[in-house]
mmCIF file of C-alpha atoms in Angstrom:
data_model
loop_
_atom_site.group_PDB
_atom_site.id
_atom_site.type_symbol
_atom_site.label_atom_id
_atom_site.label_comp_id
_atom_site.label_asym_id
_atom_site.label_seq_id
_atom_site.Cartn_x
_atom_site.Cartn_y
_atom_site.Cartn_z
ATOM 1 C CA MET A 1 0.021 0.054 0.020
ATOM 2 C CA GLY A 2 2.962 2.332 -0.391
ATOM 3 C CA HIS A 3 6.080 3.312 1.576
ATOM 4 C CA PRO A 4 5.996 2.418 5.191
ATOM 5 C CA LYS A 5 6.283 6.208 6.061
ATOM 6 C CA SER A 6 2.774 6.692 4.513
ATOM 7 C CA LEU A 7 1.023 4.177 6.676
ATOM 8 C CA VAL A 8 0.087 6.563 9.524
ATOM 9 C CA ASP A 9 -1.370 9.053 7.181
ATOM 10 C CA LEU A 10 -3.462 6.276 5.594
ATOM 11 C CA VAL A 11 -4.850 5.298 9.033
ATOM 12 C CA GLU A 12 -5.444 8.956 9.828
ATOM 13 C CA ASP A 13 -7.334 9.451 6.526
ATOM 14 C CA GLY A 14 -9.437 6.298 7.037
ATOM 15 C CA ALA A 15 -7.958 4.693 3.841
ATOM 16 C CA VAL A 16 -6.932 1.733 6.015
ATOM 17 C CA ASP A 17 -8.311 0.591 9.406
ATOM 18 C CA ALA A 18 -4.925 -0.238 11.115
ATOM 19 C CA ALA A 19 -1.221 -0.360 10.394
ATOM 20 C CA TRP A 20 2.138 -0.664 12.148
ATOM 21 C CA THR A 21 5.254 1.095 11.063
ATOM 22 C CA PHE A 22 8.781 2.229 12.122
ATOM 23 C CA HIS A 23 8.859 5.636 13.775
ATOM 24 C CA GLY A 24 12.161 6.408 12.225
ATOM 25 C CA TYR A 25 10.619 6.562 8.831
ATOM 26 C CA ILE A 26 8.702 9.784 9.842
ATOM 27 C CA PRO A 27 11.119 11.639 12.016
ATOM 28 C CA GLY A 28 9.368 15.076 11.366
ATOM 29 C CA ARG A 29 6.242 13.760 13.191
ATOM 30 C CA PHE A 30 7.764 11.338 15.583
ATOM 31 C CA GLN A 31 10.589 12.805 17.833
ATOM 32 C CA LEU A 32 9.595 11.325 21.221
ATOM 33 C CA PRO A 33 9.964 7.641 20.441
ATOM 34 C CA GLN A 34 13.655 8.121 19.755
ATOM 35 C CA MET A 35 14.054 7.983 23.564
ATOM 36 C CA VAL A 36 13.778 4.294 23.557
ATOM 37 C CA GLU A 37 16.295 3.846 20.658
ATOM 38 C CA LEU A 38 19.060 5.644 22.567
ATOM 39 C CA PRO A 39 21.967 3.442 23.687
ATOM 40 C CA GLY A 40 22.347 3.044 27.477
ATOM 41 C CA VAL A 41 19.258 1.023 28.464
ATOM 42 C CA LYS A 42 20.186 -2.327 29.899
ATOM 43 C CA ALA A 43 17.058 -4.384 29.117
ATOM 44 C CA GLY A 44 15.601 -6.503 26.396
ATOM 45 C CA ALA A 45 12.907 -5.992 23.776
ATOM 46 C CA GLU A 46 9.889 -6.974 25.916
ATOM 47 C CA ALA A 47 10.990 -4.898 28.885
ATOM 48 C CA VAL A 48 11.616 -1.787 26.581
ATOM 49 C CA SER A 49 8.396 -2.265 24.816
ATOM 50 C CA VAL A 50 6.338 -2.151 27.899
ATOM 51 C CA ALA A 51 8.340 0.692 29.394
ATOM 52 C CA HIS A 52 7.745 2.507 26.067
ATOM 53 C CA TRP A 53 4.125 2.193 26.442
ATOM 54 C CA ARG A 54 3.909 3.082 30.113
ATOM 55 C CA ILE A 55 6.086 6.222 29.783
ATOM 56 C CA ASN A 56 4.326 7.276 26.661
ATOM 57 C CA GLN A 57 0.957 7.172 28.654
ATOM 58 C CA GLU A 58 2.409 9.052 31.615
ATOM 59 C CA TYR A 59 4.614 11.646 29.950
ATOM 60 C CA PHE A 60 3.810 11.948 26.225
ATOM 61 C CA ALA A 61 0.064 11.336 25.769
ATOM 62 C CA ASP A 62 -0.530 15.084 25.241
ATOM 63 C CA SER A 63 2.348 15.701 22.882
ATOM 64 C CA GLY A 64 0.083 15.729 19.741
ATOM 65 C CA GLU A 65 2.368 13.244 17.986
ATOM 66 C CA ASN A 66 -0.457 10.607 17.668
ATOM 67 C CA ASP A 67 -3.273 12.983 16.979
ATOM 68 C CA GLY A 68 -5.624 11.742 14.396
ATOM 69 C CA VAL A 69 -5.111 7.930 15.087
ATOM 70 C CA GLU A 70 -5.641 5.748 18.242
ATOM 71 C CA LEU A 71 -2.402 4.264 19.371
ATOM 72 C CA ALA A 72 -2.727 0.466 19.937
ATOM 73 C CA ALA A 73 0.823 -0.442 20.923
ATOM 74 C CA LEU A 74 4.351 0.677 21.128
ATOM 75 C CA PHE A 75 7.324 -1.797 20.827
ATOM 76 C CA VAL A 76 10.925 -2.244 19.763
ATOM 77 C CA HIS A 77 12.890 -4.618 17.731
ATOM 78 C CA GLY A 78 15.777 -6.383 19.437
ATOM 79 C CA PRO A 79 19.252 -4.851 19.784
ATOM 80 C CA GLY A 80 20.912 -3.637 16.638
ATOM 81 C CA HIS A 81 24.414 -4.781 15.984
ATOM 82 C CA ILE A 82 26.896 -4.247 13.170
ATOM 83 C CA HIS A 83 27.320 -7.166 10.635
ATOM 84 C CA LEU A 84 30.092 -7.121 8.069
ATOM 85 C CA ARG A 85 31.190 -8.868 4.844
ATOM 86 C CA GLU A 86 34.727 -9.121 6.105
ATOM 87 C CA PRO A 87 36.175 -9.158 9.759
ATOM 88 C CA VAL A 88 37.705 -6.118 11.410
ATOM 89 C CA ASP A 89 40.097 -5.903 14.358
ATOM 90 C CA SER A 90 37.817 -3.718 16.595
ATOM 91 C CA LEU A 91 34.640 -1.633 16.613
ATOM 92 C CA GLU A 92 36.742 1.431 15.905
ATOM 93 C CA SER A 93 38.040 -0.208 12.698
ATOM 94 C CA VAL A 94 34.608 0.169 10.984
ATOM 95 C CA LYS A 95 35.416 3.890 10.466
ATOM 96 C CA GLY A 96 35.153 4.596 6.757
ATOM 97 C CA LEU A 97 33.159 1.630 5.836
ATOM 98 C CA LYS A 98 29.930 1.683 3.732
ATOM 99 C CA ILE A 99 27.024 0.496 5.967
ATOM 100 C CA ARG A 100 23.324 0.143 5.298
ATOM 101 C CA ILE A 101 21.493 2.012 8.012
ATOM 102 C CA GLY A 102 17.623 2.011 8.494
ATOM 103 C CA GLY A 103 16.835 5.154 10.280
ATOM 104 C CA GLY A 104 16.007 6.725 13.579
ATOM 105 C CA VAL A 105 18.851 6.828 16.205
ATOM 106 C CA SER A 106 20.877 4.254 14.156
ATOM 107 C CA VAL A 107 21.570 7.095 11.697
ATOM 108 C CA GLU A 108 23.304 9.143 14.421
ATOM 109 C CA ILE A 109 25.174 6.014 15.790
ATOM 110 C CA GLY A 110 26.568 5.538 12.116
ATOM 111 C CA LYS A 111 27.799 9.138 12.039
ATOM 112 C CA ARG A 112 29.524 8.883 15.299
ATOM 113 C CA LEU A 113 31.164 5.613 14.155
ATOM 114 C CA GLY A 114 32.454 7.484 11.241
ATOM 115 C CA VAL A 115 30.772 4.993 8.637
ATOM 116 C CA THR A 116 29.311 6.053 5.401
ATOM 117 C CA GLY A 117 25.550 5.431 5.589
ATOM 118 C CA VAL A 118 23.974 3.687 2.681
ATOM 119 C CA ASN A 119 20.263 4.565 2.654
ATOM 120 C CA ALA A 120 18.068 1.732 1.313
ATOM 121 C CA PRO A 121 15.103 -0.425 2.500
ATOM 122 C CA ALA A 122 15.804 -3.750 4.160
ATOM 123 C CA THR A 123 14.513 -5.502 1.112
ATOM 124 C CA LYS A 124 17.405 -4.120 -0.835
ATOM 125 C CA ALA A 125 20.108 -4.889 1.747
ATOM 126 C CA TYR A 126 20.966 -8.269 0.534
ATOM 127 C CA GLU A 127 21.697 -7.100 -2.939
ATOM 128 C CA LEU A 128 23.795 -4.170 -1.682
ATOM 129 C CA LEU A 129 25.827 -6.569 0.368
ATOM 130 C CA ALA A 130 26.155 -9.236 -2.281
ATOM 131 C CA GLN A 131 27.363 -6.775 -4.827
ATOM 132 C CA GLY A 132 29.774 -5.009 -2.393
ATOM 133 C CA VAL A 133 27.858 -1.710 -2.629
ATOM 134 C CA ALA A 134 27.751 -1.885 1.272
ATOM 135 C CA ASP A 135 30.452 -3.372 3.461
ATOM 136 C CA GLY A 136 28.062 -4.169 6.238
ATOM 137 C CA ILE A 137 24.590 -3.521 7.778
ATOM 138 C CA PHE A 138 23.098 -2.431 11.048
ATOM 139 C CA MET A 139 20.502 -5.024 11.985
ATOM 140 C CA GLN A 140 19.053 -7.082 14.752
ATOM 141 C CA MET A 141 19.931 -10.824 15.066
ATOM 142 C CA ASP A 142 16.484 -11.986 13.758
ATOM 143 C CA TYR A 143 16.798 -10.513 10.205
ATOM 144 C CA MET A 144 20.183 -11.883 9.680
ATOM 145 C CA ARG A 145 18.398 -15.328 9.500
ATOM 146 C CA VAL A 146 15.075 -14.242 8.026
ATOM 147 C CA GLY A 147 16.500 -11.972 5.338
ATOM 148 C CA ARG A 148 19.485 -14.408 4.724
ATOM 149 C CA TYR A 149 21.832 -11.502 5.399
ATOM 150 C CA LYS A 150 24.138 -13.963 7.173
ATOM 151 C CA GLU A 151 25.125 -15.197 3.586
ATOM 152 C CA VAL A 152 26.616 -11.853 2.703
ATOM 153 C CA ALA A 153 27.572 -10.342 6.051
ATOM 154 C CA PRO A 154 28.787 -13.343 8.117
ATOM 155 C CA TYR A 155 30.845 -11.325 10.722
ATOM 156 C CA THR A 156 29.102 -9.756 13.767
ATOM 157 C CA ILE A 157 30.356 -7.504 16.530
ATOM 158 C CA LYS A 158 27.921 -7.989 19.341
ATOM 159 C CA MET A 159 27.669 -5.306 21.933
ATOM 160 C CA PRO A 160 26.142 -6.390 25.348
ATOM 161 C CA HIS A 161 22.793 -4.595 24.830
ATOM 162 C CA GLY A 162 23.317 -3.713 21.171
ATOM 163 C CA MET A 163 24.166 -0.258 19.744
ATOM 164 C CA TYR A 164 20.548 1.005 19.471
ATOM 165 C CA LEU A 165 16.863 -0.204 19.347
ATOM 166 C CA GLY A 166 14.105 0.459 16.803
ATOM 167 C CA SER A 167 10.821 2.029 17.882
ATOM 168 C CA PHE A 168 7.554 0.937 16.123
ATOM 169 C CA GLY A 169 3.834 1.955 16.656
ATOM 170 C CA MET A 170 0.652 0.173 15.915
ATOM 171 C CA PHE A 171 -2.227 2.542 14.972
ATOM 172 C CA LEU A 172 -5.951 2.277 14.601
ATOM 173 C CA SER A 173 -8.411 4.334 12.628
ATOM 174 C CA PRO A 174 -10.730 6.427 14.812
ATOM 175 C CA ASP A 175 -13.376 6.004 12.142
ATOM 176 C CA PHE A 176 -12.977 2.238 12.201
ATOM 177 C CA MET A 177 -13.218 2.180 15.990
ATOM 178 C CA ALA A 178 -16.323 4.346 15.908
ATOM 179 C CA GLY A 179 -18.104 1.963 13.575
ATOM 180 C CA LEU A 180 -17.717 -0.893 16.101
ATOM 181 C CA SER A 181 -20.059 -1.622 18.930
ATOM 182 C CA GLU A 182 -18.992 -0.527 22.403
ATOM 183 C CA GLN A 183 -18.451 -4.160 23.213
ATOM 184 C CA ASP A 184 -16.098 -4.787 20.322
ATOM 185 C CA GLN A 185 -14.187 -1.541 21.042
ATOM 186 C CA ALA A 186 -13.671 -2.665 24.596
ATOM 187 C CA ALA A 187 -12.538 -6.138 23.494
ATOM 188 C CA ILE A 188 -9.923 -4.581 21.183
ATOM 189 C CA ARG A 189 -8.660 -2.212 23.835
ATOM 190 C CA ARG A 190 -8.356 -5.044 26.438
ATOM 191 C CA VAL A 191 -5.825 -6.836 24.334
ATOM 192 C CA SER A 192 -4.090 -3.592 23.049
ATOM 193 C CA GLY A 193 -1.847 -1.099 24.902
ATOM 194 C CA GLU A 194 0.555 -2.597 27.418
ATOM 195 C CA LYS A 195 -0.419 -6.236 26.524
ATOM 196 C CA LEU A 196 0.068 -5.853 22.889
ATOM 197 C CA SER A 197 3.368 -3.994 23.364
ATOM 198 C CA ALA A 198 4.633 -6.797 25.657
ATOM 199 C CA LEU A 199 3.479 -9.464 23.078
ATOM 200 C CA ALA A 200 5.303 -7.699 20.180
ATOM 201 C CA GLY A 201 8.486 -7.139 22.275
ATOM 202 C CA ARG A 202 8.506 -10.715 23.514
ATOM 203 C CA ALA A 203 7.908 -12.128 20.031
ATOM 204 C CA TRP A 204 10.916 -10.143 18.641
ATOM 205 C CA ALA A 205 13.104 -11.119 21.652
ATOM 206 C CA THR A 206 12.369 -14.820 20.962
ATOM 207 C CA ALA A 207 12.934 -14.250 17.260
ATOM 208 C CA ASP A 208 16.413 -12.709 17.979
ATOM 209 C CA ASP A 209 17.431 -15.645 20.027
ATOM 210 C CA ILE A 210 16.459 -18.091 17.261
ATOM 211 C CA GLY A 211 18.252 -15.739 14.749
ATOM 212 C CA GLU A 212 21.468 -15.677 16.693
ATOM 213 C CA ALA A 213 21.579 -19.407 17.340
ATOM 214 C CA ASP A 214 20.995 -19.939 13.606
ATOM 215 C CA ILE A 215 23.693 -17.611 12.414
ATOM 216 C CA ARG A 216 26.147 -19.216 14.781
ATOM 217 C CA ALA A 217 25.233 -22.745 13.865
ATOM 218 C CA THR A 218 25.477 -21.940 10.057
ATOM 219 C CA GLY A 219 28.921 -20.664 10.122
ATOM 220 C CA SER A 220 28.771 -16.840 10.921
ATOM 221 C CA THR A 221 31.336 -15.428 13.299
ATOM 222 C CA VAL A 222 29.893 -13.586 16.174
ATOM 223 C CA VAL A 223 32.512 -11.747 18.158
ATOM 224 C CA GLU A 224 31.637 -10.343 21.534
ATOM 225 C CA ALA A 225 32.572 -6.740 22.078
ATOM 226 C CA THR A 226 35.837 -6.331 24.020
ATOM 227 C CA GLU A 227 36.127 -3.939 26.980
ATOM 228 C CA ALA A 228 37.967 -1.579 24.667
ATOM 229 C CA ASP A 229 35.037 -1.718 22.015
ATOM 230 C CA ILE A 230 32.648 -0.876 24.837
ATOM 231 C CA ALA A 231 34.632 1.918 26.134
ATOM 232 C CA TYR A 232 34.955 3.329 22.624
ATOM 233 C CA PHE A 233 31.319 3.108 21.932
ATOM 234 C CA GLU A 234 30.313 4.794 25.220
ATOM 235 C CA LYS A 235 32.903 7.686 24.418
ATOM 236 C CA ILE A 236 31.510 8.309 20.924
ATOM 237 C CA THR A 237 27.847 8.233 22.095
ATOM 238 C CA GLU A 238 28.427 10.754 24.821
ATOM 239 C CA GLY A 239 25.836 13.588 24.558
ATOM 240 C CA MET A 240 23.209 11.793 22.714
ATOM 241 C CA ASP A 241 20.824 11.771 25.701
ATOM 242 C CA GLU A 242 21.247 15.597 26.036
ATOM 243 C CA GLU A 243 20.681 15.970 22.370
ATOM 244 C CA TRP A 244 17.400 14.052 22.433
ATOM 245 C CA ILE A 245 16.237 15.849 25.612
ATOM 246 C CA TYR A 246 16.797 19.291 23.941
ATOM 247 C CA LYS A 247 14.795 18.207 20.805
ATOM 248 C CA ALA A 248 12.122 16.455 22.721
ATOM 249 C CA SER A 249 11.530 19.370 25.043
ATOM 250 C CA ARG A 250 10.196 21.337 21.998
ATOM 251 C CA ARG A 251 7.136 19.094 22.270
ATOM 252 C CA ASP A 252 6.449 20.665 25.628
ATOM 253 C CA VAL A 253 7.142 17.534 27.697
ATOM 254 C CA ASP A 254 9.493 16.814 30.591
ATOM 255 C CA ALA A 255 11.855 14.869 28.492
ATOM 256 C CA LYS A 256 14.602 14.624 31.117
ATOM 257 C CA SER A 257 12.255 13.012 33.662
ATOM 258 C CA ALA A 258 10.707 10.787 31.049
ATOM 259 C CA LEU A 259 14.087 9.404 29.957
ATOM 260 C CA LYS A 260 15.149 8.705 33.517
ATOM 261 C CA ALA A 261 11.846 7.078 34.293
ATOM 262 C CA PHE A 262 11.951 5.013 31.083
ATOM 263 C CA ARG A 263 15.199 3.391 31.910
ATOM 264 C CA GLN A 264 14.184 2.684 35.471
ATOM 265 C CA GLU A 265 10.916 1.087 34.217
ATOM 266 C CA ALA A 266 12.736 -0.976 31.629
ATOM 267 C CA GLU A 267 15.617 -2.166 33.858
ATOM 268 C CA ASN A 268 13.165 -3.169 36.733
ATOM 269 C CA TYR A 269 10.571 -4.729 34.481
ATOM 270 C CA GLN A 270 8.866 -7.926 35.571
ATOM 271 C CA PRO A 271 7.182 -9.964 32.766
ATOM 272 C CA ILE A 272 3.381 -9.619 32.580
ATOM 273 C CA ASP A 273 0.854 -12.267 31.958
ATOM 274 C CA LEU A 274 -0.436 -12.362 28.368
#
């Protein structure tokens, strides 16, 4: 039905009843979700997804970013790592390489690593890697198996909690919801929100575990980041929190408090019943 960046507009216009998409495709509209993509949160996809929902409801509900649609869920994919055609000596050694990057905070991570970003949809990434147009890709473990990227980027540097996360939203058309009975509206909302966010995050975490086991079993080399790699990454990403807080504060929200609460929520998360 068109580019993923158009899906929220299609829901808002009533052309489709519901959709989900990556917030990073629409940076002009969605600034606040970048909070959950920032490096520094020590938690998995399910915990971050539920924290994403809870903090949005508490701090961002009146920001206007979701005006015109009903928000059904917020979630993240698993930690993004760097996967390469050829091995490197360290994370610092990726400087100058051509890397396919999706969007959102990962774009800033690429700049700070000094790589040349190759802008292309995930569906084109295999071809770019196979032809040598790109030297590597930023991607979560799941897609290395599903997209068969392991065949063309078999070397991975694995950071303890990844380099970034990717934020997604699920959206419902208000016109669609208004056309349902109150009973049906209530039924949808009972399984949406926090529960749907947790379900999506849990599914992606499981898929990442399967993906990592698969690429290891089929010959990819997964190198755990060294202490030097971690220290280097922490150094180059200094100031990203402050940059986001400055930009997010333009939405008239308490961005600093929201970020602190989000990380506490994610890192103290206890799985919920689904």
